[in-house]
Short mmCIF file of C-alpha atoms and ligand atoms in Angstrom, two decimals:
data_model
loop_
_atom_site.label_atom_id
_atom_site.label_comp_id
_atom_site.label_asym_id
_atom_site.label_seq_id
_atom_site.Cartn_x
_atom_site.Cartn_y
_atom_site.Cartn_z
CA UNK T 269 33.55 24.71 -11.18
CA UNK T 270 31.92 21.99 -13.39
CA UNK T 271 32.53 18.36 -13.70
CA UNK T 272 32.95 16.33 -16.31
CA UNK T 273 29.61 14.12 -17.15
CA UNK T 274 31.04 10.54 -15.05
CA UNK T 275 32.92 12.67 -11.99
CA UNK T 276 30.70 12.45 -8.54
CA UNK T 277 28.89 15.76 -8.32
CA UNK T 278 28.18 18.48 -6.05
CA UNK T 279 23.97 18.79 -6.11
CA UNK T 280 22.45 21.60 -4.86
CA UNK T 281 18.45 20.81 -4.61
CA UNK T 282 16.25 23.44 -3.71
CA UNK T 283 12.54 22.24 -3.00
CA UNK T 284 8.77 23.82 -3.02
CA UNK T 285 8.33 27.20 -1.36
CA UNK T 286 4.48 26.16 -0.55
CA UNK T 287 6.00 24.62 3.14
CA UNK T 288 8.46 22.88 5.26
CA UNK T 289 9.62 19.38 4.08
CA UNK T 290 7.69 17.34 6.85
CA UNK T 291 4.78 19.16 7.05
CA UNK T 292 2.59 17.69 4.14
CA UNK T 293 1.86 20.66 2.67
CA UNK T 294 4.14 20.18 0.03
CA UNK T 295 2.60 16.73 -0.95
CA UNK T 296 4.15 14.01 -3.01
CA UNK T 297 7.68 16.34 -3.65
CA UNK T 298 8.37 16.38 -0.08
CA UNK T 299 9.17 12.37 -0.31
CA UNK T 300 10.59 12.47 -3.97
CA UNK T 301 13.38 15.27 -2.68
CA UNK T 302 14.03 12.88 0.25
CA UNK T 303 14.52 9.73 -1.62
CA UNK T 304 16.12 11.30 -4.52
CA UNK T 305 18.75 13.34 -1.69
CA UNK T 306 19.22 9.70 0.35
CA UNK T 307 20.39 8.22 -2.99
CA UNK T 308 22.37 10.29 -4.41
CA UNK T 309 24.25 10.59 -1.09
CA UNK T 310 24.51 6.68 -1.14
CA UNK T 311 25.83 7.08 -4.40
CA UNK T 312 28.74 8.85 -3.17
CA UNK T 313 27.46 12.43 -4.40
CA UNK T 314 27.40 15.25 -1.98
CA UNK T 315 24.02 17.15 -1.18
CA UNK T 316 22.96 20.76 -0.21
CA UNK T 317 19.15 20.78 0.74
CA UNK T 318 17.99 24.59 0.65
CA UNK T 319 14.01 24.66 1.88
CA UNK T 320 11.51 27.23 4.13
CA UNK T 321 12.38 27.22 7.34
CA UNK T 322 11.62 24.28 9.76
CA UNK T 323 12.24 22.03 7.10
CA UNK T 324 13.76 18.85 8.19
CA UNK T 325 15.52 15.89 5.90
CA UNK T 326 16.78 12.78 7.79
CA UNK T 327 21.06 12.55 7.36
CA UNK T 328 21.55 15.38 4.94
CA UNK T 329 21.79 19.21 5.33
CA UNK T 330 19.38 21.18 5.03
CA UNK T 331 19.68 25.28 4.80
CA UNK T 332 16.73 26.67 6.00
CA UNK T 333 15.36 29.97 4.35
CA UNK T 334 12.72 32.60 5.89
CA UNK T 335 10.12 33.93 4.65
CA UNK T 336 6.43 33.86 3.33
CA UNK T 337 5.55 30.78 1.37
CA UNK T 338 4.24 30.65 -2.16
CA UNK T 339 0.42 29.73 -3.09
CA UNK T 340 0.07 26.45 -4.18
CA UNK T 341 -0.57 26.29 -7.85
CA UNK T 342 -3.36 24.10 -7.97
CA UNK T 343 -5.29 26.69 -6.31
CA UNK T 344 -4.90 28.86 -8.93
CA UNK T 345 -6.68 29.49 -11.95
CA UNK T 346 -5.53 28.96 -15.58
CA UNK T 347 -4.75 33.15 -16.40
CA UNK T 348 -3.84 33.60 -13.54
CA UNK T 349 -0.76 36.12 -13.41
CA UNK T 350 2.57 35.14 -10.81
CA UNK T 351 2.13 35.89 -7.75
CA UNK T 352 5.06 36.95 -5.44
CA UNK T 353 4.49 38.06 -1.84
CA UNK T 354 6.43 40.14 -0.17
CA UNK T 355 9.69 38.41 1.72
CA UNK T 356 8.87 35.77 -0.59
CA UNK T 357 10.62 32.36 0.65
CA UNK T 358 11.01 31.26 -2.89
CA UNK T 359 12.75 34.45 -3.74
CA UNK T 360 15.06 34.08 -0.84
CA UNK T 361 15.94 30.42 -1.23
CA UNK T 362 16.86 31.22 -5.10
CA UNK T 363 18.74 34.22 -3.73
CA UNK T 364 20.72 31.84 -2.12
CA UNK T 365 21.43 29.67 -4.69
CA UNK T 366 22.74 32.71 -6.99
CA UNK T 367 25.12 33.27 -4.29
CA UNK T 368 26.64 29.95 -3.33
CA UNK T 369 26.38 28.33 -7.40
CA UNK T 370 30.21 28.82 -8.50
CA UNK T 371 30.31 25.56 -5.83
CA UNK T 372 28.13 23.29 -7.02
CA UNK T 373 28.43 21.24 -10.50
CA UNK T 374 24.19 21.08 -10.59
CA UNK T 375 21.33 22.49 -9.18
CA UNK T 376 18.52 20.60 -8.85
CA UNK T 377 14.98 22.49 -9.05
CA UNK T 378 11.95 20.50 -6.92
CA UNK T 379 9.46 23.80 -6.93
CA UNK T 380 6.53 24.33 -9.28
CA UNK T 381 6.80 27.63 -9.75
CA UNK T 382 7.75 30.31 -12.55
CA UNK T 383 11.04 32.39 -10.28
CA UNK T 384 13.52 29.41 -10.97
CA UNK T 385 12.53 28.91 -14.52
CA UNK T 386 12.35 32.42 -15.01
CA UNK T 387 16.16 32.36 -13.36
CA UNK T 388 17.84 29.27 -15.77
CA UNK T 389 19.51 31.92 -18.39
CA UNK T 390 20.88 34.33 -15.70
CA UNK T 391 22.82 30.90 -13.42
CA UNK T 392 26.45 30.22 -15.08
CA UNK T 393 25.09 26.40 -13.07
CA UNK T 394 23.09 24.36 -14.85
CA UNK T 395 19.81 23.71 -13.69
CA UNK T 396 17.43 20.44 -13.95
CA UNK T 397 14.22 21.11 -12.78
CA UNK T 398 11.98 18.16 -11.49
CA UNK T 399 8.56 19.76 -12.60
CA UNK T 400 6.55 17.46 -10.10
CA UNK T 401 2.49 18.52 -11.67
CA UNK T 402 0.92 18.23 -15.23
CA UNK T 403 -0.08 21.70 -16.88
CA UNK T 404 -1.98 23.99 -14.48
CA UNK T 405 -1.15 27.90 -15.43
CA UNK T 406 -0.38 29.39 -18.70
CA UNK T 407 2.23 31.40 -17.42
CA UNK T 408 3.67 28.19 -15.97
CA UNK T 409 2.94 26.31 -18.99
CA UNK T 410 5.21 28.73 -21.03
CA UNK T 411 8.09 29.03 -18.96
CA UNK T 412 8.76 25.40 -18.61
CA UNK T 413 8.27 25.11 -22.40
CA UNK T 414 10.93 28.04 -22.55
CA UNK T 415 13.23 26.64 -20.69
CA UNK T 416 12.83 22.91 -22.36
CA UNK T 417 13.54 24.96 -25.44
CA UNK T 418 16.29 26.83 -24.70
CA UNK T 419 18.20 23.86 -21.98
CA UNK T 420 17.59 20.75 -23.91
CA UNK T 421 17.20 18.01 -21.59
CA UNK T 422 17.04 20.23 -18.25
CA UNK T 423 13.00 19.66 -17.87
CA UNK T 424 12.19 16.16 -16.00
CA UNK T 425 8.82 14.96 -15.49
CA UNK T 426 7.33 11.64 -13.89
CA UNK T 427 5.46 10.18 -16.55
CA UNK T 428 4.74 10.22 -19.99
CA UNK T 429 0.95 11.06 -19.45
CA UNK T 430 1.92 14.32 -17.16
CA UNK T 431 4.01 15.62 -20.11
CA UNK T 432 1.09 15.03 -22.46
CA UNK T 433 -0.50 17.30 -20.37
CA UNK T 434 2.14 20.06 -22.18
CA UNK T 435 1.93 20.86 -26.00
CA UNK T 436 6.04 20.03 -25.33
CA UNK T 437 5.60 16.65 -23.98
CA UNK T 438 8.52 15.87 -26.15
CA UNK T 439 10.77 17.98 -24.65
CA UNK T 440 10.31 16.29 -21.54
CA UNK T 441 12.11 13.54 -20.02
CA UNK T 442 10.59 10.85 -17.69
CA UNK T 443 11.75 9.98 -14.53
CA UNK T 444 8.96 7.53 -12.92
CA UNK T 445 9.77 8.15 -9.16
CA UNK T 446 11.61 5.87 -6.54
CA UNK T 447 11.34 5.16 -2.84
CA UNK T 448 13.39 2.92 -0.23
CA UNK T 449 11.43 0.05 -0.35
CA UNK T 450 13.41 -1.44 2.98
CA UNK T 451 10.89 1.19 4.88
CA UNK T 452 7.57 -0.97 3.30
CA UNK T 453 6.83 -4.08 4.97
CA UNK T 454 5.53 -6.71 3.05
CA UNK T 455 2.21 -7.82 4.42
CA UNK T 456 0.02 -10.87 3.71
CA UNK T 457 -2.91 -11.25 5.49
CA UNK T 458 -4.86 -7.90 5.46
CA UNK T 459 -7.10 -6.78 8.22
CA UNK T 460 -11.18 -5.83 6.64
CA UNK T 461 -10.12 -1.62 5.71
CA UNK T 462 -9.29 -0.18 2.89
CA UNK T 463 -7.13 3.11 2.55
CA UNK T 464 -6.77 6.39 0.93
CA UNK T 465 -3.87 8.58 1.08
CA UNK T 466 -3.30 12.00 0.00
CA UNK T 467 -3.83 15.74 0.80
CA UNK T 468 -7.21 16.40 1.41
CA UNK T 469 -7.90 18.59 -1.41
CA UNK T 470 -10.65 18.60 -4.45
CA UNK T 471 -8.54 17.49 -6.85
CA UNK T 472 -8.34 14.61 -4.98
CA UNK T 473 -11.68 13.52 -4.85
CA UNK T 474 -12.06 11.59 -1.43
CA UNK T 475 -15.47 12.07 -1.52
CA UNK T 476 -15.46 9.45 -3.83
CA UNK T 477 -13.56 6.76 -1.66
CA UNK T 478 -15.88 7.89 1.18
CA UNK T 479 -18.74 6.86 -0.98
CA UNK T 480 -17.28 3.92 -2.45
CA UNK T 481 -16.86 2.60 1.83
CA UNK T 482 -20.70 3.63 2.08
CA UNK T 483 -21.73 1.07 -0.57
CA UNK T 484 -19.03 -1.70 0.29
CA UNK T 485 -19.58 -1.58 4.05
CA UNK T 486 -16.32 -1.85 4.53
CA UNK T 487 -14.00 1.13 6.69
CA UNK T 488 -11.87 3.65 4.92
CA UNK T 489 -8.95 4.66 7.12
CA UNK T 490 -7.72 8.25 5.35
CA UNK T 491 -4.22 9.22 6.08
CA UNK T 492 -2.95 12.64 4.74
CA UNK T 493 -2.66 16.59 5.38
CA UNK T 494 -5.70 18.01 5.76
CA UNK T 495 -5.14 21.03 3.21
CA UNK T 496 -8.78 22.44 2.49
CA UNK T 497 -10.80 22.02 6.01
CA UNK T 498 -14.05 23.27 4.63
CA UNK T 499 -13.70 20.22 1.40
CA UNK T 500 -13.36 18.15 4.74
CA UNK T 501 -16.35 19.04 6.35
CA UNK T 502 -18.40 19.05 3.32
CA UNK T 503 -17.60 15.48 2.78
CA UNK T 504 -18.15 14.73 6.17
CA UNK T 505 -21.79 15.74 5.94
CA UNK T 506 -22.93 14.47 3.01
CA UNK T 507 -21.07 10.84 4.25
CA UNK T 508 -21.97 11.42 7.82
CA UNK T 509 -22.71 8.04 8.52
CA UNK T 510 -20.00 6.55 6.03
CA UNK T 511 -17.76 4.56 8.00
CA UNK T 512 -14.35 6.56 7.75
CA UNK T 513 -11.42 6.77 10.18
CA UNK T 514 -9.20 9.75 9.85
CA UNK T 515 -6.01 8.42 10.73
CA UNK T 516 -4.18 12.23 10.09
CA UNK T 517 -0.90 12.70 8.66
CA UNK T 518 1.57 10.33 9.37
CA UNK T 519 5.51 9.75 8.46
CA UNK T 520 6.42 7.40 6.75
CA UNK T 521 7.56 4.31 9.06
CA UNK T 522 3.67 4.80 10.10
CA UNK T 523 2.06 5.24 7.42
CA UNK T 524 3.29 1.73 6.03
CA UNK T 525 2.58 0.48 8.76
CA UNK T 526 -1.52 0.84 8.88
CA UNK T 527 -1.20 1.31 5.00
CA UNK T 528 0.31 -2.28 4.25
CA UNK T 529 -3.05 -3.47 6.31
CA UNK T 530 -5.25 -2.67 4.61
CA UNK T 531 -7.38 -4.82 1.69
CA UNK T 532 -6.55 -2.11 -1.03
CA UNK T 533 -5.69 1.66 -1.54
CA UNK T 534 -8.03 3.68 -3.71
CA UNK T 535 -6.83 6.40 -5.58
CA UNK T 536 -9.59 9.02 -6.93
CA UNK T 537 -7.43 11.67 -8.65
CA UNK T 538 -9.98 14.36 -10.43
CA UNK T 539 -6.70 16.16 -12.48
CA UNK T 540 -4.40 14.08 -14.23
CA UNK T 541 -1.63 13.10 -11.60
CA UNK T 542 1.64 13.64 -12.03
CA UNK T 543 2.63 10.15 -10.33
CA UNK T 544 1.16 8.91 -7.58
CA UNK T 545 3.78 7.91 -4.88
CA UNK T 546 1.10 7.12 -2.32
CA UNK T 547 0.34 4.08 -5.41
CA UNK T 548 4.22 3.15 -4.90
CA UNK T 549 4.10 3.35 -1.24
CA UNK T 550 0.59 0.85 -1.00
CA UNK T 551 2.31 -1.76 -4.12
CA UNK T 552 5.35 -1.91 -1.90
CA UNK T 553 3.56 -3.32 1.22
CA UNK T 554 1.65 -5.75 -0.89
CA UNK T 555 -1.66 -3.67 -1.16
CA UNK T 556 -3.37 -3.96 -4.45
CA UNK T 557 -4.47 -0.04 -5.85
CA UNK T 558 -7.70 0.23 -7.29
CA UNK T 559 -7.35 3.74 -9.05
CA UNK T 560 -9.03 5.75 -12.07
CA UNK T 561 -7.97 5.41 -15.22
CA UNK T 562 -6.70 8.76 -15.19
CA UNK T 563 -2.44 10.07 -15.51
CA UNK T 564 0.06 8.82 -13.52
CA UNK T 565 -1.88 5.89 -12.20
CA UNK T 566 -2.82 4.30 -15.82
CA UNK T 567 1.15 4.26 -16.18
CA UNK T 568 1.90 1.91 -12.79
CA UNK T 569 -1.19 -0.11 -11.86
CA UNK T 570 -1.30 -3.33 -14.00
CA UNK T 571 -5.00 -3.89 -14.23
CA UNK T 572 -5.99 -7.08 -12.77
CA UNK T 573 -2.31 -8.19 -11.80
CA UNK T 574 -1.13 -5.18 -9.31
CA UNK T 575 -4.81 -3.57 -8.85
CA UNK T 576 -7.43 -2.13 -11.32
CA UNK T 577 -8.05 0.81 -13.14
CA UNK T 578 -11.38 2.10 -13.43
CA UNK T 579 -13.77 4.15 -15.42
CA UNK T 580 -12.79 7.81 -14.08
CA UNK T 581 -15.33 9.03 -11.50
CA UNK T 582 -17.05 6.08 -11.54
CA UNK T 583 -17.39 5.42 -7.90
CA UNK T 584 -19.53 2.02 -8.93
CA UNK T 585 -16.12 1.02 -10.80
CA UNK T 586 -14.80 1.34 -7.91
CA UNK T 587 -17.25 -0.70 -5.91
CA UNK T 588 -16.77 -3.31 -8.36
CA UNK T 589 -13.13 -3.10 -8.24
CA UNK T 590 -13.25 -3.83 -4.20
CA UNK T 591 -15.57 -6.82 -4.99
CA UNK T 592 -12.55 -8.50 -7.33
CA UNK T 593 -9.86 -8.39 -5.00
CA UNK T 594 -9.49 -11.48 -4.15
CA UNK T 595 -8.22 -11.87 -8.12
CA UNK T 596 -4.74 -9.98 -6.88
CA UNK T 597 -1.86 -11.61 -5.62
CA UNK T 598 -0.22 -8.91 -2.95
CA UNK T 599 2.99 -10.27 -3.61
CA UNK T 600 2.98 -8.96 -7.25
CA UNK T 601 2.45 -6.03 -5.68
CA UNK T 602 5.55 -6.02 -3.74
CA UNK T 603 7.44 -7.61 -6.76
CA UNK T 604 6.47 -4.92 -8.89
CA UNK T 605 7.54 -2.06 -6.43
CA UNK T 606 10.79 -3.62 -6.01
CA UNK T 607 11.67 -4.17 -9.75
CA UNK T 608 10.23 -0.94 -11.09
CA UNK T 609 10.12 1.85 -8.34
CA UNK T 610 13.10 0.78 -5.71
CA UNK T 611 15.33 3.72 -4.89
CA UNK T 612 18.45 2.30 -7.28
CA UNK T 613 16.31 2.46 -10.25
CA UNK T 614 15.45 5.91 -9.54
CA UNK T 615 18.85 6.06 -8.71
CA UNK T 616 19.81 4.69 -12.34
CA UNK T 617 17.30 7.39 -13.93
CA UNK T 618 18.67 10.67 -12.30
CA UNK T 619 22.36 9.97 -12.94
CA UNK T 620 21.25 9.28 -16.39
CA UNK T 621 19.32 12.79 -16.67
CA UNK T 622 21.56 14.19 -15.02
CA UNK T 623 24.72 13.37 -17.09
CA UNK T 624 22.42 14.17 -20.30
CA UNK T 625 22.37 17.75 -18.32
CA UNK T 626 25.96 18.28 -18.44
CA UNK T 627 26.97 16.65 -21.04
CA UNK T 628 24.90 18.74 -23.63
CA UNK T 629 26.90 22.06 -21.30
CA UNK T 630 29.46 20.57 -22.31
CA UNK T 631 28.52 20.35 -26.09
CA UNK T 632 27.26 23.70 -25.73
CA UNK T 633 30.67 25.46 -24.96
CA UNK T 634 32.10 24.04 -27.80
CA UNK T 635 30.35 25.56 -30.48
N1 HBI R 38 2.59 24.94 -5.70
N2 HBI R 38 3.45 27.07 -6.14
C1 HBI R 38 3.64 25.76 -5.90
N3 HBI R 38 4.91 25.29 -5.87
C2 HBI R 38 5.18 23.96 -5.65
O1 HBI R 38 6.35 23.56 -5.63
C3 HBI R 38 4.08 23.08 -5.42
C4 HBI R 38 2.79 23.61 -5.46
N4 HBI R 38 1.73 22.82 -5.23
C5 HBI R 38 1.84 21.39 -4.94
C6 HBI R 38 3.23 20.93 -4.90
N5 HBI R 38 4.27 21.75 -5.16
C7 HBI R 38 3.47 19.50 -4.55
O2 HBI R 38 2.53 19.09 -3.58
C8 HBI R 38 3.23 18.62 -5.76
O3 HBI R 38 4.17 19.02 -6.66
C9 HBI R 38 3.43 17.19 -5.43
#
C-alpha cells in the first residue's frame, strides 16, 4: 500500500548488520537511526526498527534478527570482493523486510553494505538508503552509484564533502544529521580537560589527540568503543606517560555530561568523515571543536567562532588551536547546535527527502 507524498507514513528502518544498536560498534549510525526513529515518531509517523539481535532503541520497536554480523567496511580494502558469512544477519534482517514490505509506504536503509542496494530493483517498496561513510570499496562505490542512477533521489548522504568522495556526488542528496539537543546541557565554566570521542580505530587517529595532551599538559579524557585493542595499546606505549583518562563507552545522558566539561573536543579524523556527530554532540554542550580540516568537520566547525579547523595531521595545529581558546564563545557553540543540527531540522530534511522519494514513484507509474 503506498501513500500519497503529504499522508503520515509507515517507515520501516533497518540499520547496520556490523552490531547491536547500543553497543558502539556500529558508531555514529547507531545515534542517527535513534534520533531520526524518535522524530519521526514525534512527527506522528509510525516506526518498525529491524536490527541484530540485542539491539535496543528507547520508545520504539525494535525486531531483533539472528545471526552473524557483517565486517565493517572500513576494514576492508578497496578490491575487495562482498563478503557474506554464513547465517548472515544482514541477509536475515533484509529477508525480513521482503516479507513484511506490502505494509509499509518506505523503507529506510541505515547499513553500509552492498545486499540492500543490491535488493532496491527486486522491493515493489521504495527504498531510501542513508549511506552513513564516504567511498571505501569499489564494489560499494558502484552499487550506490547504481542505485542513485536507477532511483533518483533514493541515495542520502550527510554532507556535501562525503558525496565528493563519489564520482556521483550529484546524485546525492544531503541530509546534515540531527540530535535532541534537550539531552546536551549547556555548560559554562569548563573544568582544565579536553575530550575526544569516537571508536578507537586508525582512521581515527587518537594518537594524535594523545600527543597533542603530551605537548599542552593538559588531560585528555577519551570516551568511545574500543574497536581495535592492539591500535589501543600501541598508542598507549608510545604516549605512556601522556596524561589520558579512558573514560570507556558511555550513553548518551553520560557522555554529555563529562563531554560538556571539558575545554574543547578534538577531532583527528585520518579518512574524510562522513559527519561527525560526536562534533554536534560537544557544540551542543557549549564545547568549542578543534578538528582537521578534513570532510564532514570543514562543513560544521566555523573556524574561530564555533572552534578551529586545522592543517590535517598537524598535531602542532592542534596545539596551537588549544592555546586560542579562550577566542571562542561556548555559547555560539550551543547557538549553533540548536539552529543548525536540533532534531526538527533534521526532522524538516527527512520529510523533505523523503517525499522527493515518493513523489518521483509516483511520477514513475505514470509514464
Ligand atoms: N560496515 N559493513 C558495514 N556496514 C555498516 O553499516 C557499517 C560499517 N562500518 C561502520 C558503520 N556502519 C558505522 O559505524 C558508520 O557508518 C558510522
Amino acid at each position: 500500500m503506498t501513500s500519497s507524498p503529504s499522508d503520515l507514513l509507515k517507515l520501516l528502518m533497518l540499520s547496520t548488520p556490523v552490531g547491536a544498536i547500543g553497543s558502539g560498534i556500529g558508531g555514529g549510525v547507531e545515534l542517527t537511526l535513534s534520533n531520526i526513529a524518535h522524530e519521526m515518531i514525534r512527527r506522528g509517523h509510525s516506526v518498525k526498527i529491524v536490527a541484530p539481535q540485542g539491539s535496543i532503541v528507547k520508545n520504539v520497536p525494535v525486531l531483533e534478527i539472528a545471526g552473524q554480523v557483517q565486517t565493517p567496511a572500513q576494514t576492508q580494502t578497496r578490491d575487495e570482493p562482498i563478503i557474506l558469512p554464513k547465517n548472515s544477519v544482514l541477509a536475515n534482517m533484509w529477508d525480513y523486510a521482503h516479507q513484511v514490505q506490502s505494509d509499509y509506504d518506505l523503507i529506510v536503509n541505515f547499513a553500509y553494505d552492498w545486499l540492500p542496494l543490491y535488493l532496491t530493483p527486486f522491493f515493489s517498496c521504495p527504498i531510501a538508503h542513508l549511506i552513513s561513510m564516504g567511498s571505501l570499496t569499489d564494489a560499494m562505490d558502484s552499487i550506490i552509484e547504481q542505485v542513485a542512477t536507477n532511483f533518483p533521489e533514493t541515495i542520502g548522504v550527510h554532507t556535501l564533502s562525503q558525496a565528493q568522495t563519489f564520482t556521483f556526488a550529484d546524485k546525492c542528496r544531503c541530509l546534515a544529521n540531527g540530535m535532541d539537543l534537550s539531552i546536551y546541557q549547556f555548560c559554562a565554566q569548563p573544568s582544565d580537560f579536553l575530550a575526544w570521542v569516537g571508536r578507537i580505530a586508525p582512521e581515527k587517529a587518537l594518537e594524535d589527540a594523545v600527543a597533542a595532551a603530551k605537548i599542552t599538559g593538559i588531560p585528555l579524557k577519551i570516551f568511545g568503543f574500543k574497536q581495535n585493542e592492539e591500535y589501543w595499546q600501541d598508542i598507549c606505549q608510545k604516549y605512556a606517560d601522556a596524561p589520558i583518562i579512558y573514560r570507556g563507552f558511555l550513553p548518551t545522558e553520560e557522555l554529555q555530561q563529562e563531554l560538556g566539561q571539558c575545554r574543547a573536543l578534538l577531532v583527528t579524523p585520518r579518512w574524510v568523515e562522513a559527519f561527525g556527530n560526536v562534533a554536534i554532540e560537544a557544540l551542543a554542550c557549549g564545547v568549542p571543536v578543534i578538528a582537521y580540516r578534513r570532510g564532514g568537520l570543514t562543513e560544521i566547525v566555523k573556524d574561530g567562532e564555533t572552534g578551529f579547523l586545522v592543517e590535517p595531521d598537524s598535531v602542532d595545529g592542534l596545539v596551537n588551536a588549544i592555546r586560542n581558546l579562550d577566542k571562542i564563545d561556548r555559547r555560539a557553540c550551543r547557538q549553533q547546535a540548536e539552529v543548525e543540527y536540533s532534531q526538527q531540522a533534521m526532522g524538516d530534511r527527512l520529510e523533505y527527502w523523503f517525499r522527493n522519494i515518493l513523489k518521483e514513484v509516483e511520477t514513475s507509474k505514470k509514464h
